[in-house]
Tab-separated table of N, CA and C in Angstrom:
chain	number	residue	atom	x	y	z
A	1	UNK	N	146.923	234.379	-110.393
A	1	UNK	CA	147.087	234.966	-109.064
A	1	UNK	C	145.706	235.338	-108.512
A	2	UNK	N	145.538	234.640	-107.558
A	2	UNK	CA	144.445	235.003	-106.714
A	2	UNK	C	143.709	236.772	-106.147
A	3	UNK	N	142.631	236.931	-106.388
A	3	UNK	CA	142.647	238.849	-106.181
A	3	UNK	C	141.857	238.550	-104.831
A	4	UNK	N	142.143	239.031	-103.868
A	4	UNK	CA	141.670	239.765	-102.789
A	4	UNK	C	140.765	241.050	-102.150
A	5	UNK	N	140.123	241.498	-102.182
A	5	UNK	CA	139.364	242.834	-101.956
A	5	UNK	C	139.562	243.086	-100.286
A	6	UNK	N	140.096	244.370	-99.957
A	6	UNK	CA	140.093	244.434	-98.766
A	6	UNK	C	139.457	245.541	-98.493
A	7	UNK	N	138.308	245.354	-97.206
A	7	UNK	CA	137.307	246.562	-96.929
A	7	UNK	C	137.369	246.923	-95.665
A	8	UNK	N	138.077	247.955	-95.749
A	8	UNK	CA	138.403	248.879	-94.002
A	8	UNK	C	138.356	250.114	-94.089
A	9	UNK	N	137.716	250.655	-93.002
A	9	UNK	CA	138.032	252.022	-93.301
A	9	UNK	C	138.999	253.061	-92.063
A	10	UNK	N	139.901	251.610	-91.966
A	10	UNK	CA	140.831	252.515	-90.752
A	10	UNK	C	142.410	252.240	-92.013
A	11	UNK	N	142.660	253.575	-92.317
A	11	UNK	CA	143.637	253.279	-92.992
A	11	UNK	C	144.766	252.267	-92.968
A	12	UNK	N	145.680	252.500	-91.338
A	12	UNK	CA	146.571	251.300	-91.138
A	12	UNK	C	146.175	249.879	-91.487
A	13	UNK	N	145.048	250.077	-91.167
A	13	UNK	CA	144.690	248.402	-91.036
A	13	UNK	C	144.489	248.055	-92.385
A	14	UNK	N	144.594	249.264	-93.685
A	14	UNK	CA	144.182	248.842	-95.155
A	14	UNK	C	145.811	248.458	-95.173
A	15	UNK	N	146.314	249.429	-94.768
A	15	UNK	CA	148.363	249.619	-95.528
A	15	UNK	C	148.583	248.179	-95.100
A	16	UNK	N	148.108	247.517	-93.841
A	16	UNK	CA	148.689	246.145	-93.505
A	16	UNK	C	148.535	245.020	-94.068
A	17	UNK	N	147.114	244.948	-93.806
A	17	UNK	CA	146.567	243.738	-94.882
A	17	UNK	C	146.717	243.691	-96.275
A	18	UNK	N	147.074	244.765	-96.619
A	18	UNK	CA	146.962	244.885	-98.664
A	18	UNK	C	148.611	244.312	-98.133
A	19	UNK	N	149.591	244.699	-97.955
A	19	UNK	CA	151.000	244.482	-97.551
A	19	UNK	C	151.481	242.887	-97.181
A	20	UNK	N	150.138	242.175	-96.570
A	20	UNK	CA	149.979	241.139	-95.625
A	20	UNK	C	149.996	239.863	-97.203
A	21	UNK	N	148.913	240.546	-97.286
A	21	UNK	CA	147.846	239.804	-98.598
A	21	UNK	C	148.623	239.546	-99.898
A	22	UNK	N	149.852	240.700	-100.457
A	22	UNK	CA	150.677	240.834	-101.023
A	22	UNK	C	151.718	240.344	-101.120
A	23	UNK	N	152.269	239.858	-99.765
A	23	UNK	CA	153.895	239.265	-99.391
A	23	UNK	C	153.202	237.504	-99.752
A	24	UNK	N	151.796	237.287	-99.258
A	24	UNK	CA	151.717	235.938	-99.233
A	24	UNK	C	150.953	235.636	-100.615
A	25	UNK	N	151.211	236.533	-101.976
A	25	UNK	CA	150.813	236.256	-103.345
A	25	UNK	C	149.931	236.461	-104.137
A	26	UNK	N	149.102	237.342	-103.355
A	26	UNK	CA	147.706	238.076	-104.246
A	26	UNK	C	147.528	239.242	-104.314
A	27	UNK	N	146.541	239.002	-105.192
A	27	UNK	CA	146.663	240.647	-106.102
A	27	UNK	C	145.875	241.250	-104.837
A	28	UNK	N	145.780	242.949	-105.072
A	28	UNK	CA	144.932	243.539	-103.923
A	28	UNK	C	144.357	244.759	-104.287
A	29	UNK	N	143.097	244.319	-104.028
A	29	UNK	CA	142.379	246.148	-103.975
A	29	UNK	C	142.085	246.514	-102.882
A	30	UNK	N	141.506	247.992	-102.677
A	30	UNK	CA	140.764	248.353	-101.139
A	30	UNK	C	139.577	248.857	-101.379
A	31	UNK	N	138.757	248.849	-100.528
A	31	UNK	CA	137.896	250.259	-100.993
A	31	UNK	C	137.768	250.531	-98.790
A	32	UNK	N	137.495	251.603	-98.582
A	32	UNK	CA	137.477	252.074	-97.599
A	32	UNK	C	135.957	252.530	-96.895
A	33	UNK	N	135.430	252.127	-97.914
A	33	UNK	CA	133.479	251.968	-97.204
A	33	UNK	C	132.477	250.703	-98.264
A	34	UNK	N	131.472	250.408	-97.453
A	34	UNK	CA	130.633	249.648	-98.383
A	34	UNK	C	130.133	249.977	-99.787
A	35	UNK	N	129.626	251.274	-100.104
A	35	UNK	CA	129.681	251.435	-101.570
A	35	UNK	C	130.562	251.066	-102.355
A	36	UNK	N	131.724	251.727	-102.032
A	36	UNK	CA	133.153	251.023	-102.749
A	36	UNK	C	133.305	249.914	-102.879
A	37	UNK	N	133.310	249.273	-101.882
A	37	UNK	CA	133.141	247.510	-102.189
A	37	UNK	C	132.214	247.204	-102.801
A	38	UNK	N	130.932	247.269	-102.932
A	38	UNK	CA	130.104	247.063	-103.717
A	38	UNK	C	130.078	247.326	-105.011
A	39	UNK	N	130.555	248.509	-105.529
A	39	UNK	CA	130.707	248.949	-106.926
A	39	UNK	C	132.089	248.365	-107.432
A	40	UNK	N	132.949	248.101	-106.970
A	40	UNK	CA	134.520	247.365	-106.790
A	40	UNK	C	133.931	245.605	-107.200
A	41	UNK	N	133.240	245.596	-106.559
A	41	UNK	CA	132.786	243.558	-106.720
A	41	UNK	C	132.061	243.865	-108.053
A	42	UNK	N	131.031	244.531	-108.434
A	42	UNK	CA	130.283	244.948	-108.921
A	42	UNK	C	131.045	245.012	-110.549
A	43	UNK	N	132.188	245.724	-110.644
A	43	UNK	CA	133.090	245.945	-111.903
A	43	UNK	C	133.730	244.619	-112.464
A	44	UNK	N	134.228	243.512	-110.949
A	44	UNK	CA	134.677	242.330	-111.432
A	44	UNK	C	135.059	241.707	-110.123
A	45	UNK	N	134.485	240.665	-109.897
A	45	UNK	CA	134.800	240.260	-108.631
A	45	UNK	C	135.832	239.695	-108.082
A	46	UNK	N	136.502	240.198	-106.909
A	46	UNK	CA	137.724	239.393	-106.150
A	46	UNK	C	137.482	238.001	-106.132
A	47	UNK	N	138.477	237.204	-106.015
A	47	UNK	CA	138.389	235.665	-105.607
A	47	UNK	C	137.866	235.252	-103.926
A	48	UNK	N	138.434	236.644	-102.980
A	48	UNK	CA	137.775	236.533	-101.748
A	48	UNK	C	137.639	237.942	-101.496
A	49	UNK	N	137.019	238.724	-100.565
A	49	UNK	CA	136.605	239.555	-99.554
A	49	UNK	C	137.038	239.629	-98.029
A	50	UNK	N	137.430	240.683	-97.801
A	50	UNK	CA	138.099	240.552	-96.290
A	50	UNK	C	137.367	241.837	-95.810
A	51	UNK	N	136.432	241.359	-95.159
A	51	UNK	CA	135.442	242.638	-94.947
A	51	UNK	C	134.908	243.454	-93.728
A	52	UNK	N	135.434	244.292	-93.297
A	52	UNK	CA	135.186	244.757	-91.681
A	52	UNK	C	133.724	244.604	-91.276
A	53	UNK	N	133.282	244.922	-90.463
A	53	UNK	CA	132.108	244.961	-90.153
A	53	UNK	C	131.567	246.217	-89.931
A	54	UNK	N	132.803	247.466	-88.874
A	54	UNK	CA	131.919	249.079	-89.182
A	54	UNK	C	132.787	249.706	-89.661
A	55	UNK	N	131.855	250.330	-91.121
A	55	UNK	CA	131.857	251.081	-91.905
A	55	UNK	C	131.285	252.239	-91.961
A	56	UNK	N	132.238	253.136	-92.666
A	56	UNK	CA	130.911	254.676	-92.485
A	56	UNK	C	129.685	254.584	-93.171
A	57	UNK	N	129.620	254.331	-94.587
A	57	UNK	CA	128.193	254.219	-94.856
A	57	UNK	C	127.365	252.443	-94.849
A	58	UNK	N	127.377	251.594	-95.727
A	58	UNK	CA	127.023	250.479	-95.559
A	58	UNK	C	127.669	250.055	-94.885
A	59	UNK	N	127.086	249.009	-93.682
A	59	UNK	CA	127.947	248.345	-92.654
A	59	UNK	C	128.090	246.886	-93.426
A	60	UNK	N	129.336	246.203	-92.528
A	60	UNK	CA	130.021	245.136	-93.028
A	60	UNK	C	128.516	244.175	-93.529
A	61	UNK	N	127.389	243.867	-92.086
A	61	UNK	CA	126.926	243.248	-92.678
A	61	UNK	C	126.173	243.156	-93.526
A	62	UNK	N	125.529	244.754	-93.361
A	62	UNK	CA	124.732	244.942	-95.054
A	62	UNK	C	125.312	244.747	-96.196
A	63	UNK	N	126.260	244.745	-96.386
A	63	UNK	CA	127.279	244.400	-97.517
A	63	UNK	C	127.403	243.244	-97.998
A	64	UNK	N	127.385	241.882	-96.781
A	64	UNK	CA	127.536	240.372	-96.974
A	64	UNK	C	126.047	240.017	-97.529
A	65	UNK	N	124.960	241.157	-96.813
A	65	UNK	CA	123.686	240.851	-97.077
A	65	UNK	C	123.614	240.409	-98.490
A	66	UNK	N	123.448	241.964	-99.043
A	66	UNK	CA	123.437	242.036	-100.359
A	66	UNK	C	124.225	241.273	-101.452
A	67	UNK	N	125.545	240.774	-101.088
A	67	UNK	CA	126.549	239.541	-102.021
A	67	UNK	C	125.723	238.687	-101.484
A	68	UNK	N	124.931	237.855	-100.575
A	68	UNK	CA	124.538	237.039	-100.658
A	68	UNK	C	123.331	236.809	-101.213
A	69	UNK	N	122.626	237.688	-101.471
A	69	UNK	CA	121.004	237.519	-102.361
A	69	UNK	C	121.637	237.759	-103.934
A	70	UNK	N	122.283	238.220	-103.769
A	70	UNK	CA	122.847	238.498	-105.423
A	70	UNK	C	123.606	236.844	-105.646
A	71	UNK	N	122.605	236.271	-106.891
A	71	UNK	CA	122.968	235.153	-107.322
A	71	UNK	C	124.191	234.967	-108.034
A	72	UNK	N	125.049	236.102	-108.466
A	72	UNK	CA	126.073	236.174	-108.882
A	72	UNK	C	127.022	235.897	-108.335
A	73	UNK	N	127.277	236.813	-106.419
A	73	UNK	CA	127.985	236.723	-106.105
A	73	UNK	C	127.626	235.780	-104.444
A	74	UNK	N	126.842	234.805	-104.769
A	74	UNK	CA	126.493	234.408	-103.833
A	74	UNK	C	127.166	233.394	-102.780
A	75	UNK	N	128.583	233.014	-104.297
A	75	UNK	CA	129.479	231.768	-103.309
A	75	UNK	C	130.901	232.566	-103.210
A	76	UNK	N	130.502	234.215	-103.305
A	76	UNK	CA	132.206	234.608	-103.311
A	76	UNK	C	132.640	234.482	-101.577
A	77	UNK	N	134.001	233.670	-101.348
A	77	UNK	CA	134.105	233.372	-100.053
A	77	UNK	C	134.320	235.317	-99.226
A	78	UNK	N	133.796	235.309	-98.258
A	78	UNK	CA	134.053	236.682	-97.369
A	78	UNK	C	134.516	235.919	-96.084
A	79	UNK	N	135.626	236.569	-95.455
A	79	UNK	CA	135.842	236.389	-94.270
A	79	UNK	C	135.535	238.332	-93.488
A	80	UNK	N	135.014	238.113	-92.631
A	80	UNK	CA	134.437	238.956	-92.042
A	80	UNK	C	135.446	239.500	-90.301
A	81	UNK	N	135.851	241.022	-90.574
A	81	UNK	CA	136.912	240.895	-89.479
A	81	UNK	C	136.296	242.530	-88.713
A	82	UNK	N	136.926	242.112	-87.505
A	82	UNK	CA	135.660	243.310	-86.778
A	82	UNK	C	136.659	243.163	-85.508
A	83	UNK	N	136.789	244.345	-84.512
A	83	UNK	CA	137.346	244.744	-83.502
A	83	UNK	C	136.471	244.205	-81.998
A	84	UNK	N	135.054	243.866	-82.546
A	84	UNK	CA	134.507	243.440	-81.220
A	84	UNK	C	134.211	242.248	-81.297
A	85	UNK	N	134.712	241.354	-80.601
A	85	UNK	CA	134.718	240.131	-80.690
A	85	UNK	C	133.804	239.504	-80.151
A	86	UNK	N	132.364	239.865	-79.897
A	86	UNK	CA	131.576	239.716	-78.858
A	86	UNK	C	130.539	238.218	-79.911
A	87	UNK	N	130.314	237.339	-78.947
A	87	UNK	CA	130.136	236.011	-80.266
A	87	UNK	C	128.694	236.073	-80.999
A	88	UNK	N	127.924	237.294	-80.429
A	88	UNK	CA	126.731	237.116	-80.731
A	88	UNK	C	127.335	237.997	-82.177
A	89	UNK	N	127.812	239.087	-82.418
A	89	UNK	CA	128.060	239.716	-83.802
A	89	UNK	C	128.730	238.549	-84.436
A	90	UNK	N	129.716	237.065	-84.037
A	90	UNK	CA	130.479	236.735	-84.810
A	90	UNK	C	129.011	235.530	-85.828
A	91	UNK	N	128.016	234.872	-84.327
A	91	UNK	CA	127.207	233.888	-85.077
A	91	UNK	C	126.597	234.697	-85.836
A	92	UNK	N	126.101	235.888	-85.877
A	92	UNK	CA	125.365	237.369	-86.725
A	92	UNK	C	125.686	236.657	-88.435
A	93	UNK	N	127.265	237.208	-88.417
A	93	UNK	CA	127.884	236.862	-89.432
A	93	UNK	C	128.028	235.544	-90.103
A	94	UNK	N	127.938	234.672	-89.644
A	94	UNK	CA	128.290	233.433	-90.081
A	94	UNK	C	126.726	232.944	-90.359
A	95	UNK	N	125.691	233.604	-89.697
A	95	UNK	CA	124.305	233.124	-90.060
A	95	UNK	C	123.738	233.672	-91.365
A	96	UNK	N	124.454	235.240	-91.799
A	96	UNK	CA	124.388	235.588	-92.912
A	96	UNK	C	125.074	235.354	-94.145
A	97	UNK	N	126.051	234.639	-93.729
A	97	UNK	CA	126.420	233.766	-94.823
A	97	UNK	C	128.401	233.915	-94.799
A	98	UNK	N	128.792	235.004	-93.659
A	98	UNK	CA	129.744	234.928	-93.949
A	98	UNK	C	130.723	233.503	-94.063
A	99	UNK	N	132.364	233.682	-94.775
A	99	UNK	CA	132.814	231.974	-94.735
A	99	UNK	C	133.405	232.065	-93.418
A	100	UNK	N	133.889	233.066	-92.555
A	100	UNK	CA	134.860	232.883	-91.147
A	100	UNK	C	134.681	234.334	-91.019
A	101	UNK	N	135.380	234.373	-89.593
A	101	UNK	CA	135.185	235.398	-88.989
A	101	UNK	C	136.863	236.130	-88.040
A	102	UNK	N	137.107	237.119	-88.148
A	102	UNK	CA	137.913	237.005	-87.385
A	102	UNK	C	137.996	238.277	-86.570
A	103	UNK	N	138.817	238.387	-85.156
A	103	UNK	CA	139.068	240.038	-84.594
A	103	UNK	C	140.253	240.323	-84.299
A	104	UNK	N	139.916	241.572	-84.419
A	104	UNK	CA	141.216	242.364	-84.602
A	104	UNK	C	141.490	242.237	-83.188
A	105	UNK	N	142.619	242.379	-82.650
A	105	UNK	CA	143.857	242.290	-83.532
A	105	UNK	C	144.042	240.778	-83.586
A	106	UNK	N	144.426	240.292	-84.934
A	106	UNK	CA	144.734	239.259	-85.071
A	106	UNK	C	145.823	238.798	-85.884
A	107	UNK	N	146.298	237.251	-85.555
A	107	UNK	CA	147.629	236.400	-86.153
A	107	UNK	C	147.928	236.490	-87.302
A	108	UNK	N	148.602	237.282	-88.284
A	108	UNK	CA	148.706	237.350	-89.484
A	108	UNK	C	148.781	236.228	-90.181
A	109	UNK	N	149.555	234.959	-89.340
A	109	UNK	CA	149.494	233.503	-89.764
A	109	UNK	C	148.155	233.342	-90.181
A	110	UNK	N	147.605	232.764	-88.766
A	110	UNK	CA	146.137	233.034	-88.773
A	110	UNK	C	144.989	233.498	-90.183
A	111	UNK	N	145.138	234.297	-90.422
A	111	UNK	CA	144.510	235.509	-91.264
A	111	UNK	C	144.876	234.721	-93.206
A	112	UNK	N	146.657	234.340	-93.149
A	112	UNK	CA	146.982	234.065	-94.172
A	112	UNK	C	146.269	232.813	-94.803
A	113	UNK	N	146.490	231.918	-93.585
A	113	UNK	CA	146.231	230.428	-93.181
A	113	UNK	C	144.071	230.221	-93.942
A	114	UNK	N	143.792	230.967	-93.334
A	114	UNK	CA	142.346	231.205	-93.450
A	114	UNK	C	141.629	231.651	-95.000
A	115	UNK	N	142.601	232.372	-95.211
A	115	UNK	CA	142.703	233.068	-96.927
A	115	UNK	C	142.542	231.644	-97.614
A	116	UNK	N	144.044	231.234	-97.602
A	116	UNK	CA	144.773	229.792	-98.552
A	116	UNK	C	143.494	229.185	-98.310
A	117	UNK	N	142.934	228.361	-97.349
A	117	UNK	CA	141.979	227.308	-97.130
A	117	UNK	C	141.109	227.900	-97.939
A	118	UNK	N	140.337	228.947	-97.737
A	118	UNK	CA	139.034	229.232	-98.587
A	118	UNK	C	139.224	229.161	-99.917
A	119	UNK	N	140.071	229.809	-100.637
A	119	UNK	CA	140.807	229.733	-102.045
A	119	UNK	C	141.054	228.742	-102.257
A	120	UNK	N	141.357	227.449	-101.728
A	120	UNK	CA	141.969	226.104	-102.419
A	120	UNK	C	140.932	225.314	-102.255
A	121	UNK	N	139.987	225.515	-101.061
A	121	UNK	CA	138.979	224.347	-100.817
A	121	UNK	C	137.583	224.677	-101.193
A	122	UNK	N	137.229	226.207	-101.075
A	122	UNK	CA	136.054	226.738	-101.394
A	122	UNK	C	135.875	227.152	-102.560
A	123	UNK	N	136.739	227.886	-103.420
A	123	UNK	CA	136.329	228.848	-104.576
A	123	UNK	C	136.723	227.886	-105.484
């Protein structure tokens, strides 16, 4: 079973996606700021990352930063999900290495659809 890491720090939006992520077959953790995720990947890494962009302490993209210089975790797929959809933050992300991008509010299809592909074709 595929593990998932989900990084938000707006609660609903954790209860949904862990719920989301769950109905469609993977395991799920949260952490609710960038340290957490970091020390969370850090213990054993998810198969993907679903990673907001603002966070209270490390922001989303300092977070992708750092998995991406770290040779360890350098091909773990992240999809990167953020409330402002504005395209200059989305190329931001995708220039730092994220695998996709998405904004809230978005197609749970969508979201599921995006998961499966990275997991079957990427990891």
């Amino acid at each position: 079973m595929a593990h998932v890491l989900v990084v938000d720090d707006e609660p609903n939006i954790v209860l949904s996606l862990e719920f989301l992520m769950e109905q469609a077959g993977f395991k799920v953790s949260t952490a609710e700021d960038g340290e957490a995720a970091l020390r969370l990947i850090a213990q054993g890494a998810p198969d993907l990352v679903l990673l907001d962009i603002s966070l209270p302490d490390i922001g989303g993209f300092d977070v992708l930063e750092r998995l991406r210089s770290d040779p360890t975790h350098r091909h773990l797929p992240i999809i990167m999900l953020t409330a402002h959809g504005r395209e200059v933050e989305r190329e931001k992300g995708l220039a730092l290495g994220a695998d996709d991008y998405i904004t809230k509010p978005f197609s749970t299809r969508t979201l599921v659809d995006k998961v499966h592909a990275l997991l079957d074709g990427g990891a």
